[in-house]
Amino acid sequence: ELFFDASGPDATFFSAGNGNLLTSNPDLAIDALGTAFETLLAFTDADSQPILVEGVTLVYPPALHVTANNLINQLSVDVTTEGGVSGQTIRVNNWIVRDIQLVMNPFIPIVCSSSNGTTSWALFANPNSGRPAGEVGFLAGYEQPVLYRKQSNSVRVSGGLDQGAGDFATMDQHYKGILGMGGAVLEPLAAVASNGSNA
């Protein structure tokens, strides 16, 4: 939910104002992936210095699993618009596989409950380069899982609380575990996305 909302990529984080929502929301294809790369590599920081991108992660829903893997595993790509002259087709090795990792996120269609749950995708720069798009971390005091047991309300006639007896009426024992986590979006210039609607 940090990066996706009910209609696709989060409209606040991925927006025309941030420059990280791909124009016309292309579906996941080799040309759209190339455009996403070019967009990501063209970003500059507040001092107009280029932002280093060392590897990327393609995040997509289960419905695009075959498409994403076909893109990554195809052996060559025919290029007609870049690096050639008019009317010429160039066949190149699929170099894009060297710089990309795939992550299928099964929660995208659940979060994108209104529309585009099966077509939305995003390309994230490697967060180890120093500009992560977001961060998820443990809340203070919950860095490790914490296990609790509800105190018994059963007291022996001779006195003393009997924890093993649980609830007085039912002898039920109640436990709960807590693992507290939170997340925040950080850098819009570390990701680009499309809702895949071609509109």
GROMACS .gro file of C-alpha atoms in nm:
model
  199
    1GLU     CA    1   0.000   0.000   0.000
    2LEU     CA    2   0.304   0.231   0.013
    3PHE     CA    3   0.331   0.224  -0.365
    4PHE     CA    4  -0.012   0.111  -0.491
    5ASP     CA    5  -0.367   0.228  -0.426
    6ALA     CA    6  -0.714   0.114  -0.533
    7SER     CA    7  -0.659   0.222  -0.896
    8GLY     CA    8  -0.296   0.123  -0.956
    9PRO     CA    9   0.033   0.295  -0.872
   10ASP     CA   10  -0.016   0.533  -0.579
   11ALA     CA   11  -0.144   0.859  -0.729
   12THR     CA   12   0.049   1.078  -0.482
   13PHE     CA   13   0.386   0.906  -0.517
   14PHE     CA   14   0.365   0.818  -0.889
   15SER     CA   15   0.245   1.137  -1.057
   16ALA     CA   16   0.308   1.369  -1.348
   17GLY     CA   17   0.438   1.624  -1.098
   18ASN     CA   18   0.703   1.382  -0.977
   19GLY     CA   19   0.775   1.277  -1.335
   20ASN     CA   20   0.769   0.908  -1.242
   21LEU     CA   21   0.435   0.800  -1.393
   22LEU     CA   22   0.495   0.679  -1.747
   23THR     CA   23   0.309   0.875  -2.015
   24SER     CA   24  -0.001   0.693  -2.147
   25ASN     CA   25   0.043   0.415  -1.888
   26PRO     CA   26   0.187   0.153  -2.125
   27ASP     CA   27   0.137  -0.216  -2.062
   28LEU     CA   28   0.439  -0.426  -1.968
   29ALA     CA   29   0.638  -0.480  -2.288
   30ILE     CA   30   1.000  -0.444  -2.397
   31ASP     CA   31   0.952  -0.091  -2.534
   32ALA     CA   32   0.773   0.023  -2.216
   33LEU     CA   33   1.049  -0.130  -2.005
   34GLY     CA   34   1.303   0.062  -2.212
   35THR     CA   35   1.109   0.385  -2.159
   36ALA     CA   36   1.097   0.317  -1.785
   37PHE     CA   37   1.475   0.267  -1.780
   38GLU     CA   38   1.533   0.588  -1.975
   39THR     CA   39   1.301   0.782  -1.743
   40LEU     CA   40   1.474   0.648  -1.431
   41LEU     CA   41   1.823   0.719  -1.568
   42ALA     CA   42   1.729   1.075  -1.668
   43PHE     CA   43   1.637   1.189  -1.315
   44THR     CA   44   1.862   1.448  -1.149
   45ASP     CA   45   1.880   1.561  -0.787
   46ALA     CA   46   1.813   1.909  -0.642
   47ASP     CA   47   2.161   2.021  -0.756
   48SER     CA   48   2.095   1.900  -1.113
   49GLN     CA   49   2.342   1.616  -1.067
   50PRO     CA   50   2.261   1.274  -1.217
   51ILE     CA   51   2.121   1.012  -0.981
   52LEU     CA   52   2.318   0.689  -0.989
   53VAL     CA   53   2.110   0.380  -1.072
   54GLU     CA   54   2.288   0.049  -1.016
   55GLY     CA   55   2.039  -0.225  -1.093
   56VAL     CA   56   1.661  -0.219  -1.080
   57THR     CA   57   1.373  -0.435  -0.962
   58LEU     CA   58   1.060  -0.490  -1.169
   59VAL     CA   59   0.756  -0.536  -0.944
   60TYR     CA   60   0.444  -0.681  -1.104
   61PRO     CA   61   0.121  -0.869  -1.018
   62PRO     CA   62   0.071  -1.246  -1.070
   63ALA     CA   63  -0.120  -1.184  -1.396
   64LEU     CA   64   0.202  -1.047  -1.551
   65HIS     CA   65   0.429  -1.327  -1.431
   66VAL     CA   66   0.453  -1.498  -1.770
   67THR     CA   67   0.496  -1.165  -1.952
   68ALA     CA   68   0.771  -1.050  -1.718
   69ASN     CA   69   0.961  -1.377  -1.745
   70ASN     CA   70   0.923  -1.385  -2.124
   71LEU     CA   71   1.069  -1.034  -2.142
   72ILE     CA   72   1.364  -1.122  -1.922
   73ASN     CA   73   1.438  -1.454  -2.093
   74GLN     CA   74   1.399  -1.360  -2.457
   75LEU     CA   75   1.734  -1.395  -2.634
   76SER     CA   76   1.720  -1.096  -2.865
   77VAL     CA   77   1.520  -0.782  -2.932
   78ASP     CA   78   1.444  -0.621  -3.269
   79VAL     CA   79   1.490  -0.245  -3.246
   80THR     CA   80   1.345  -0.015  -3.511
   81THR     CA   81   1.341   0.329  -3.349
   82GLU     CA   82   1.666   0.364  -3.154
   83GLY     CA   83   2.023   0.319  -3.271
   84GLY     CA   84   1.937   0.268  -3.635
   85VAL     CA   85   1.841   0.464  -3.941
   86SER     CA   86   1.500   0.504  -4.100
   87GLY     CA   87   1.358   0.179  -4.232
   88GLN     CA   88   1.624  -0.030  -4.061
   89THR     CA   89   1.577  -0.298  -3.794
   90ILE     CA   90   1.859  -0.387  -3.557
   91ARG     CA   91   1.863  -0.717  -3.370
   92VAL     CA   92   2.038  -0.683  -3.031
   93ASN     CA   93   2.104  -0.920  -2.745
   94ASN     CA   94   1.855  -0.875  -2.462
   95TRP     CA   95   2.097  -0.669  -2.253
   96ILE     CA   96   1.823  -0.554  -2.017
   97VAL     CA   97   1.840  -0.883  -1.826
   98ARG     CA   98   2.178  -0.789  -1.680
   99ASP     CA   99   2.036  -0.505  -1.476
  100ILE     CA  100   1.694  -0.622  -1.364
  101GLN     CA  101   1.548  -0.846  -1.095
  102LEU     CA  102   1.190  -0.969  -1.096
  103VAL     CA  103   0.959  -0.954  -0.794
  104MET     CA  104   0.603  -1.082  -0.827
  105ASN     CA  105   0.387  -0.909  -0.567
  106PRO     CA  106   0.065  -1.107  -0.507
  107PHE     CA  107  -0.085  -0.820  -0.308
  108ILE     CA  108  -0.105  -0.578  -0.603
  109PRO     CA  109  -0.447  -0.705  -0.726
  110ILE     CA  110  -0.575  -0.700  -0.367
  111VAL     CA  111  -0.466  -0.341  -0.305
  112CYS     CA  112  -0.570  -0.226  -0.656
  113SER     CA  113  -0.925  -0.338  -0.588
  114SER     CA  114  -1.104  -0.088  -0.818
  115SER     CA  115  -0.901  -0.120  -1.136
  116ASN     CA  116  -0.565  -0.209  -1.293
  117GLY     CA  117  -0.486  -0.478  -1.036
  118THR     CA  118  -0.373  -0.720  -1.305
  119THR     CA  119  -0.185  -0.471  -1.523
  120SER     CA  120   0.001  -0.231  -1.290
  121TRP     CA  121   0.380  -0.255  -1.271
  122ALA     CA  122   0.672  -0.051  -1.138
  123LEU     CA  123   1.048  -0.029  -1.180
  124PHE     CA  124   1.249   0.052  -0.865
  125ALA     CA  125   1.614   0.154  -0.846
  126ASN     CA  126   1.831  -0.058  -0.618
  127PRO     CA  127   1.791   0.100  -0.270
  128ASN     CA  128   2.154   0.021  -0.188
  129SER     CA  129   2.259   0.307  -0.416
  130GLY     CA  130   2.155   0.549  -0.140
  131ARG     CA  131   1.816   0.676  -0.261
  132PRO     CA  132   1.550   0.419  -0.171
  133ALA     CA  133   1.195   0.477  -0.293
  134GLY     CA  134   1.065   0.367   0.047
  135GLU     CA  135   1.156   0.197   0.369
  136VAL     CA  136   0.993  -0.061   0.592
  137GLY     CA  137   1.118  -0.108   0.947
  138PHE     CA  138   1.030  -0.240   1.288
  139LEU     CA  139   0.864  -0.010   1.541
  140ALA     CA  140   1.059   0.078   1.855
  141GLY     CA  141   1.023  -0.198   2.111
  142TYR     CA  142   0.908  -0.454   1.854
  143GLU     CA  143   1.232  -0.532   1.673
  144GLN     CA  144   1.178  -0.897   1.771
  145PRO     CA  145   0.845  -1.085   1.787
  146VAL     CA  146   0.680  -1.048   2.129
  147LEU     CA  147   0.457  -1.323   2.268
  148TYR     CA  148   0.193  -1.255   2.535
  149ARG     CA  149  -0.037  -1.478   2.741
  150LYS     CA  150  -0.360  -1.357   2.898
  151GLN     CA  151  -0.340  -1.379   3.274
  152SER     CA  152  -0.548  -1.655   3.429
  153ASN     CA  153  -0.848  -1.566   3.648
  154SER     CA  154  -0.846  -1.906   3.820
  155VAL     CA  155  -0.734  -1.914   4.184
  156ARG     CA  156  -0.683  -2.231   4.384
  157VAL     CA  157  -0.900  -2.268   4.697
  158SER     CA  158  -0.581  -2.293   4.898
  159GLY     CA  159  -0.474  -1.959   4.748
  160GLY     CA  160  -0.254  -1.856   4.461
  161LEU     CA  161  -0.316  -1.783   4.096
  162ASP     CA  162  -0.308  -2.094   3.875
  163GLN     CA  163  -0.178  -1.983   3.533
  164GLY     CA  164  -0.222  -2.333   3.393
  165ALA     CA  165  -0.599  -2.327   3.457
  166GLY     CA  166  -0.665  -2.036   3.220
  167ASP     CA  167  -1.013  -1.885   3.218
  168PHE     CA  168  -1.223  -1.977   3.522
  169ALA     CA  169  -1.535  -2.077   3.327
  170THR     CA  170  -1.385  -2.239   3.017
  171MET     CA  171  -1.019  -2.311   3.103
  172ASP     CA  172  -0.926  -2.137   2.776
  173GLN     CA  173  -0.570  -2.011   2.736
  174HIS     CA  174  -0.521  -1.701   2.520
  175TYR     CA  175  -0.195  -1.602   2.350
  176LYS     CA  176  -0.102  -1.326   2.110
  177GLY     CA  177   0.209  -1.239   1.919
  178ILE     CA  178   0.306  -0.893   1.801
  179LEU     CA  179   0.550  -0.796   1.531
  180GLY     CA  180   0.526  -0.420   1.483
  181MET     CA  181   0.630  -0.278   1.147
  182GLY     CA  182   0.580   0.048   0.965
  183GLY     CA  183   0.672   0.197   0.630
  184ALA     CA  184   0.720   0.529   0.455
  185VAL     CA  185   0.777   0.648   0.100
  186LEU     CA  186   1.102   0.840   0.060
  187GLU     CA  187   1.226   0.922  -0.289
  188PRO     CA  188   0.993   0.952  -0.591
  189LEU     CA  189   1.294   0.974  -0.823
  190ALA     CA  190   1.391   0.615  -0.736
  191ALA     CA  191   1.095   0.454  -0.913
  192VAL     CA  192   0.873   0.476  -1.220
  193ALA     CA  193   0.540   0.303  -1.275
  194SER     CA  194   0.248   0.242  -1.508
  195ASN     CA  195  -0.104   0.116  -1.445
  196GLY     CA  196  -0.081  -0.074  -1.772
  197SER     CA  197  -0.410   0.062  -1.908
  198ASN     CA  198  -0.258   0.214  -2.225
  199ALA     CA  199  -0.459   0.529  -2.154
   0.00000   0.00000   0.00000
